[in-house]
Coordinates of N, CA, C and O in Angstrom, one line a residue:
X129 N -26.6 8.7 44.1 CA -27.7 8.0 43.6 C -27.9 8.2 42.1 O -28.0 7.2 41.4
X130 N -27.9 9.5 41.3 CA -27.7 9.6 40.2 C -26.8 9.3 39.3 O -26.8 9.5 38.1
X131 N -25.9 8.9 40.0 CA -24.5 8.6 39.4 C -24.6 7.2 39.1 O -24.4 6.7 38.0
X132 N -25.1 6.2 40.4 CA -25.7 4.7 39.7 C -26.7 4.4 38.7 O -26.9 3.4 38.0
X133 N -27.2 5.2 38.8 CA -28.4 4.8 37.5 C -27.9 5.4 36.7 O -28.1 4.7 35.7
X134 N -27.1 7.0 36.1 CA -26.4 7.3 34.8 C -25.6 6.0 34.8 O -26.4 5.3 34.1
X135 N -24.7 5.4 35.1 CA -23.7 4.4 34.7 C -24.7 3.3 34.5 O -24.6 2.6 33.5
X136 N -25.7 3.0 35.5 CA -26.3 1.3 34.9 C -27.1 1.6 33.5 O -27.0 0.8 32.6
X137 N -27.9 2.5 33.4 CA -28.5 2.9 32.2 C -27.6 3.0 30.9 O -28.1 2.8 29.7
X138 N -26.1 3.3 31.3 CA -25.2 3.4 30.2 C -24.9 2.0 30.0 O -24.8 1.4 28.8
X139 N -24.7 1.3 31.1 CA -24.3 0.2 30.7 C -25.3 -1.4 30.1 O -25.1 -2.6 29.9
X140 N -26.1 -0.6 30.1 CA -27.4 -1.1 29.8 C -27.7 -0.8 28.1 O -28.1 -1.7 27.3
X141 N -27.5 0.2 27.9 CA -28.0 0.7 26.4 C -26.6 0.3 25.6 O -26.7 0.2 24.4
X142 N -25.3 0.2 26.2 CA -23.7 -0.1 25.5 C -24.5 -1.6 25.2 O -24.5 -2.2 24.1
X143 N -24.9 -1.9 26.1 CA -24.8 -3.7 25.7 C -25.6 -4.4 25.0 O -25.4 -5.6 24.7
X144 N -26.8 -3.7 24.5 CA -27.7 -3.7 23.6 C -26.9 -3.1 22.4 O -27.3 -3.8 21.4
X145 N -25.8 -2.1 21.9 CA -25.2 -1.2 20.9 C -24.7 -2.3 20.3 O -25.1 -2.5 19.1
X146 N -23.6 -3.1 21.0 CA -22.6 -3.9 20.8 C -22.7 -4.8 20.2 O -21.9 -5.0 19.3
X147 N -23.9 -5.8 20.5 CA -24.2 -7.3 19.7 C -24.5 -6.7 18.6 O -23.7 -6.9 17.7
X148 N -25.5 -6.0 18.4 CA -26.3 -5.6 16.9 C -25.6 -5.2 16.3 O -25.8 -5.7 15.2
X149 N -24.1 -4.1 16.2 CA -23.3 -4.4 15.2 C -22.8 -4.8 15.0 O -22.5 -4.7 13.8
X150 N -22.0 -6.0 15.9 CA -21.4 -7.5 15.3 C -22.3 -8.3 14.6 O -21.9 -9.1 13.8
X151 N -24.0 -8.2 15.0 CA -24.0 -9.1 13.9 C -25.0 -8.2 12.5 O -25.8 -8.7 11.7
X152 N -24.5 -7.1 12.7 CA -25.0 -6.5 11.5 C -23.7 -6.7 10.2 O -23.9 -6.8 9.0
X153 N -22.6 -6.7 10.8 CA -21.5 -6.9 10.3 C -21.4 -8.3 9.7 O -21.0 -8.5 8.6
X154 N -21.7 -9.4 10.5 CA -21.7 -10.6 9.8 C -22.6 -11.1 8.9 O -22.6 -12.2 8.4
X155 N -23.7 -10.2 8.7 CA -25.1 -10.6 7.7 C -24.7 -10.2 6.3 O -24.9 -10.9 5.3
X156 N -23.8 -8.5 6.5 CA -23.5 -8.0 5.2 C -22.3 -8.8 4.4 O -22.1 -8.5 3.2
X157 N -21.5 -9.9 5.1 CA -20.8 -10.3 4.7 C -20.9 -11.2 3.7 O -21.9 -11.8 3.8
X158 N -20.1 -11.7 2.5 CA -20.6 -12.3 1.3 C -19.4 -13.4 1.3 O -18.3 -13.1 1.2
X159 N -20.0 -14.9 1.4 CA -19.1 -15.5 1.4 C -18.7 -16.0 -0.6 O -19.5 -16.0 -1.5
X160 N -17.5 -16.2 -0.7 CA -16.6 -15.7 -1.8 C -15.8 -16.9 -2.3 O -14.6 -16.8 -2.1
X161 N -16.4 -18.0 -2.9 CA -15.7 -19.1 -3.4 C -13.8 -19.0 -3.7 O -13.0 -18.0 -3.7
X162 N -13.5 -20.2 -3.8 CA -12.2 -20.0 -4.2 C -11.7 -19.3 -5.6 O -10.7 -18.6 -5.9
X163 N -12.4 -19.7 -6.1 CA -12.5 -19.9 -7.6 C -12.4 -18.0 -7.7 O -11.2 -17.6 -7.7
X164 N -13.7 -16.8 -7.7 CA -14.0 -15.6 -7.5 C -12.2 -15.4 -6.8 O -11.5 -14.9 -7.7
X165 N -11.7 -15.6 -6.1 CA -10.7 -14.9 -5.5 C -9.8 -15.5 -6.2 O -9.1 -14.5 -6.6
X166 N -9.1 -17.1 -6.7 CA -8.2 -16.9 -7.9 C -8.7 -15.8 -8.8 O -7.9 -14.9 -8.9
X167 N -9.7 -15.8 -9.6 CA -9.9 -15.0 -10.5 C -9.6 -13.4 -10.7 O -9.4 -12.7 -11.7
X168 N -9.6 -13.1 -9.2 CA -9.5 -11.5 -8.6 C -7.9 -11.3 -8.6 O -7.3 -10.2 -8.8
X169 N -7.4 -12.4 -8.3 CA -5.6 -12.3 -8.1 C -5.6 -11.9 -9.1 O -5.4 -10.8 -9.5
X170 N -5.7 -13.3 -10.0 CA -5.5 -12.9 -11.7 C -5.6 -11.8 -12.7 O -4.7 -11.5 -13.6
X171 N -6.9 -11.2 -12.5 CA -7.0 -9.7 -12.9 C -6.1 -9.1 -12.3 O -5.3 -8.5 -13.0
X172 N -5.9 -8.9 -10.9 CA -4.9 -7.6 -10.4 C -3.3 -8.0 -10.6 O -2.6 -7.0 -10.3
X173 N -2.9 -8.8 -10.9 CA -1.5 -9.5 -11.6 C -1.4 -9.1 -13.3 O -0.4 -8.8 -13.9
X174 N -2.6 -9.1 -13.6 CA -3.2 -8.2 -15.0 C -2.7 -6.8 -14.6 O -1.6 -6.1 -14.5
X175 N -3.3 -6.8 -14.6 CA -2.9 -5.5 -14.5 C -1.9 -4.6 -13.6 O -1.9 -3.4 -13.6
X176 N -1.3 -5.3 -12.9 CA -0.1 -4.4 -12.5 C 1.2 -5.0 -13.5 O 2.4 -4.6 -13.4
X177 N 0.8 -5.8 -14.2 CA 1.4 -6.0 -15.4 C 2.0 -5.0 -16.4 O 3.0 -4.6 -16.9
X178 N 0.4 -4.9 -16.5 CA -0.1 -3.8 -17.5 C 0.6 -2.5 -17.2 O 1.3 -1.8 -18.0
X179 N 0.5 -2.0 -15.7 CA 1.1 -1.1 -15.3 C 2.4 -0.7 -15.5 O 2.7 0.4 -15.9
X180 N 3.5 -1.8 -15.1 CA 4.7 -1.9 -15.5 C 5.3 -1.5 -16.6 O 6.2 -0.7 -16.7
X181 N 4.7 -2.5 -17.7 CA 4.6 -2.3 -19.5 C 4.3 -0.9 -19.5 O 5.3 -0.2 -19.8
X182 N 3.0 -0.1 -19.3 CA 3.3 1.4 -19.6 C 4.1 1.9 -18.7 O 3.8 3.1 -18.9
X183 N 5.1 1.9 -17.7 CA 5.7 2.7 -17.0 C 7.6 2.2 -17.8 O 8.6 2.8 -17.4
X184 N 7.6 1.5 -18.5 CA 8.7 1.0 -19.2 C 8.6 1.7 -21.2 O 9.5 1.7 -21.9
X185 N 7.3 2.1 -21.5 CA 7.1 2.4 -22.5 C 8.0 4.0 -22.6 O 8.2 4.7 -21.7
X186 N 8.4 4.2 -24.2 CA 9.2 5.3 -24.5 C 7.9 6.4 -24.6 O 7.1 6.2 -25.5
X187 N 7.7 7.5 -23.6 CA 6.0 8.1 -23.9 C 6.2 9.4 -24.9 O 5.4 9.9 -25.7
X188 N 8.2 9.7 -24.7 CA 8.1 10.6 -25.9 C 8.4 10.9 -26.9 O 8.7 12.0 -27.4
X189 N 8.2 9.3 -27.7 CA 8.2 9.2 -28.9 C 6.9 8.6 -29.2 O 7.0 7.5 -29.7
X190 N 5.7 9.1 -29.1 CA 4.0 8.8 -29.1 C 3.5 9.6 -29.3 O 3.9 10.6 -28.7
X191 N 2.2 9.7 -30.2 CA 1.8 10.6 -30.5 C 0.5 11.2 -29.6 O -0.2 10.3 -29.2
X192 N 0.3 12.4 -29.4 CA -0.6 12.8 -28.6 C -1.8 12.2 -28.1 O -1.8 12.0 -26.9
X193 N -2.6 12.0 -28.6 CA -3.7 10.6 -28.7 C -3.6 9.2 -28.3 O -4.5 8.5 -28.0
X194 N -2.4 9.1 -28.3 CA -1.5 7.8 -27.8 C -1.5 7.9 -26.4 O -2.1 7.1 -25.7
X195 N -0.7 9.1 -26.1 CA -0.6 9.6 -24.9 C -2.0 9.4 -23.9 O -2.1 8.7 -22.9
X196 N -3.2 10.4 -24.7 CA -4.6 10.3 -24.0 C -4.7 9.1 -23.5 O -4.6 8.8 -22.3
X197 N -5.0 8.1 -24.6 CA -5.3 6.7 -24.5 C -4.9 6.0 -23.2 O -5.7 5.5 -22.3
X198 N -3.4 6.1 -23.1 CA -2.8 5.6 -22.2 C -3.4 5.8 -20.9 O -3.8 5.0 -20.1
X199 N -3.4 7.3 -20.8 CA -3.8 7.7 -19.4 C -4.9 7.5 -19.3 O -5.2 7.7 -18.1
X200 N -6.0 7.2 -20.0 CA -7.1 6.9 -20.2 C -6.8 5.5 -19.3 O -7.1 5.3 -18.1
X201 N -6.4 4.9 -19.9 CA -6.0 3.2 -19.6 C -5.2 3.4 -17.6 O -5.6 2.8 -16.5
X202 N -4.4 4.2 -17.8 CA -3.9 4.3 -16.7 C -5.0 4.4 -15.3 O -5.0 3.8 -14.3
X203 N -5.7 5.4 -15.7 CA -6.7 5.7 -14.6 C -7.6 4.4 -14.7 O -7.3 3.8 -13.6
X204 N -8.5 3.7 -15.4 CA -9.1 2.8 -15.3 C -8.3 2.1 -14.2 O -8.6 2.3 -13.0
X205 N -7.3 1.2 -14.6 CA -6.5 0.6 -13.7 C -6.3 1.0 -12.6 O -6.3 0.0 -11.9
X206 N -6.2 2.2 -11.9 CA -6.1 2.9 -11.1 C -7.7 2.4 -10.5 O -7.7 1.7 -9.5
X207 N -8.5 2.7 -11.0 CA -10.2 2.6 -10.4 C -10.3 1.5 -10.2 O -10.6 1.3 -9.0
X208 N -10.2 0.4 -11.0 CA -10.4 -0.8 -10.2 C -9.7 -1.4 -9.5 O -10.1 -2.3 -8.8
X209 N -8.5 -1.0 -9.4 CA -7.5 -1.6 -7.8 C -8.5 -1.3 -6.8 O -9.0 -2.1 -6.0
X210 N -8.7 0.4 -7.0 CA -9.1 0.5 -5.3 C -10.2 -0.1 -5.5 O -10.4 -0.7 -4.4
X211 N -11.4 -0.6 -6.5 CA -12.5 -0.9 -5.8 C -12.2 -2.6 -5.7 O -12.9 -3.2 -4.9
X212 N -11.2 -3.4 -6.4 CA -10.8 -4.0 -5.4 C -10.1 -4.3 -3.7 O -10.1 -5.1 -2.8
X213 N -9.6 -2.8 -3.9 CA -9.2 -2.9 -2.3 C -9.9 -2.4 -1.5 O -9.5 -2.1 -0.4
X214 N -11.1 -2.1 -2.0 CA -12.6 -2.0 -1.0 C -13.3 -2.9 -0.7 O -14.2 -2.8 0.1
X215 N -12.9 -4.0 -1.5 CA -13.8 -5.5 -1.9 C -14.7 -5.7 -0.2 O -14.3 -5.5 0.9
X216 N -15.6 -6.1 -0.3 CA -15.9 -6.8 1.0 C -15.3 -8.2 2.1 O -15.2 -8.4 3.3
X217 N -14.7 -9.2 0.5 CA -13.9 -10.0 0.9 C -12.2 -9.6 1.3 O -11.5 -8.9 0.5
X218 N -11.7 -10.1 2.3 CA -10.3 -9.6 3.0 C -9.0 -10.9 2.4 O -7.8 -10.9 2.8
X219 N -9.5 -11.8 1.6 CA -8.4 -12.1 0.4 C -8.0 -11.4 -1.0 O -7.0 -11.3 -1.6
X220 N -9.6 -10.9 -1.2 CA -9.2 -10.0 -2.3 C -8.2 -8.4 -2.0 O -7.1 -7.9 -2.5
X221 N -9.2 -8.0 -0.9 CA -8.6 -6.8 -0.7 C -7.0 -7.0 -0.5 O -6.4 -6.0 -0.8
X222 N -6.3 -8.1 0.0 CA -5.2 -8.3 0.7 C -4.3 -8.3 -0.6 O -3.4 -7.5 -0.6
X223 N -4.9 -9.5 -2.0 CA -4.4 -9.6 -3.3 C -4.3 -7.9 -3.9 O -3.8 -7.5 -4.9
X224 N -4.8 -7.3 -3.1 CA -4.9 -5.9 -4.0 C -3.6 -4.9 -3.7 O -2.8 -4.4 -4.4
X225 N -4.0 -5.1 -2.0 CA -3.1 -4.6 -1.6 C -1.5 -4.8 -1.9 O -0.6 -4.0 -1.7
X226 N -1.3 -5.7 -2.3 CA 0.1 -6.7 -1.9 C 0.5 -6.1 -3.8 O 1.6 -5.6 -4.2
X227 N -0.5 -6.4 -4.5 CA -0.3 -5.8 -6.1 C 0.1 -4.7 -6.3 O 1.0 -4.5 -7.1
X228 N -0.7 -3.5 -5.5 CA -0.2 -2.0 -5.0 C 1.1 -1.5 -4.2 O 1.5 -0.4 -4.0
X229 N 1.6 -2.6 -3.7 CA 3.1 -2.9 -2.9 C 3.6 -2.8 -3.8 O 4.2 -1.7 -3.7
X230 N 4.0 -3.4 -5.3 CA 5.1 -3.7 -6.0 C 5.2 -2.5 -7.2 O 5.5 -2.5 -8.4
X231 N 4.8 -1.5 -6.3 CA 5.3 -0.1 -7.2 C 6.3 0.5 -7.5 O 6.7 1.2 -8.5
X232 N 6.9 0.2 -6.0 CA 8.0 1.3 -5.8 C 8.0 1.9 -4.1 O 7.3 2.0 -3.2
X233 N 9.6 2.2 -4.5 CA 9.7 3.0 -2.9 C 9.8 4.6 -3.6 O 10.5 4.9 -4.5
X234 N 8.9 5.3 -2.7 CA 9.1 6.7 -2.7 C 9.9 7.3 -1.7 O 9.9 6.5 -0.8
X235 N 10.5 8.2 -1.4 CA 10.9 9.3 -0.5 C 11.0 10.4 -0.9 O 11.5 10.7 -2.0
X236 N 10.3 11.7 0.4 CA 10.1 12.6 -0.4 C 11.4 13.6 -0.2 O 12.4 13.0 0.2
X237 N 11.5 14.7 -0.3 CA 12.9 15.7 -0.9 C 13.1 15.8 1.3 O 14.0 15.5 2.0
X238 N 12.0 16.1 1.4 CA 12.2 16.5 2.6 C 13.6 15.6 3.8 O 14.6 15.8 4.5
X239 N 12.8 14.3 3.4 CA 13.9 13.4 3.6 C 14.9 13.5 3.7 O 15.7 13.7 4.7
X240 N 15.1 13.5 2.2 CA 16.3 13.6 1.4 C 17.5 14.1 2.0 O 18.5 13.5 2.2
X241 N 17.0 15.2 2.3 CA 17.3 16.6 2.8 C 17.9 15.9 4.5 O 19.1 15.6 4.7
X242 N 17.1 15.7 5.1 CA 17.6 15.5 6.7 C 18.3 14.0 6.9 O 18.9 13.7 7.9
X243 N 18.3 13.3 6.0 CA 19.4 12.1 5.8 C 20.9 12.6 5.6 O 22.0 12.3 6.2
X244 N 20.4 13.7 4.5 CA 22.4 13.8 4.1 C 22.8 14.7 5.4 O 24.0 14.6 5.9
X245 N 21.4 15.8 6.1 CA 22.3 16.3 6.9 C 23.1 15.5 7.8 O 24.4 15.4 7.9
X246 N 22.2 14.9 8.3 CA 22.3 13.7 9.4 C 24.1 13.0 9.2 O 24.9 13.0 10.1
X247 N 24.2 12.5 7.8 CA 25.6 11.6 7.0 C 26.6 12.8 7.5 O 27.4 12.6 8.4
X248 N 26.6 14.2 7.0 CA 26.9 15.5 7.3 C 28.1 15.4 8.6 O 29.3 15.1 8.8
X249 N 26.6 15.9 9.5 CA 26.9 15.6 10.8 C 27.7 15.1 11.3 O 28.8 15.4 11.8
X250 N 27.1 13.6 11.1 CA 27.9 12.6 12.0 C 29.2 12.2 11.0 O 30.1 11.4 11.4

């Protein structure tokens, strides 16, 4: 007997939980012309531009200050990707992400390491 009323009581207060944050979720949402999201590509095409351009720059032939500057510059860039790829809208965030794609591939040593063994081995 206690076991039907713990479960209908649960299933009773779950289904009240459920609707209110689907539509707490769709009130916060901000609808986002076309126009606002070309504009957001644009900036972040900007700037992984930008990014490139300093990662192709000679940094040790620059003078100290030069250097700051940059990284000054660097981090900014850095801050507003992510708070584009926090965006509330999921074109922007997507433009963000896809901008943050075209960095590079990393691998780390560890890898490195169990690949050659692996070549080794076999």
């Amino acid at each position: 007997m206690k076991k039907t009323i713990l479960a209908l009581t649960t299933i009773v207060l779950l289904s009240f939980a459920i609707p209110q944050q689907s539509i707490a979720n769709k009130s916060t949402a901000k609808e986002i012309s076309a126009e606002e999201i070309s504009e957001a590509k644009a900036d972040i095409n900007q700037m992984v531009d930008r990014m490139l351009e300093i990662n192709e720059m000679d940094i040790k032939s620059m003078s100290k200050s030069e250097k700051k500057e940059l990284k000054k510059e660097v981090r900014s860039i850095k801050k507003d990707m992510k708070a584009y790829s926090k965006s509330e809208s999921e074109a922007i965030a997507e433009a963000a992400a896809e901008g943050a794609r075209s960095g590079g591939l990393y691998i780390s040593s560890g890898a490195i390491i169990i690949i050659l063994l692996l070549i080794i081995i076999l």
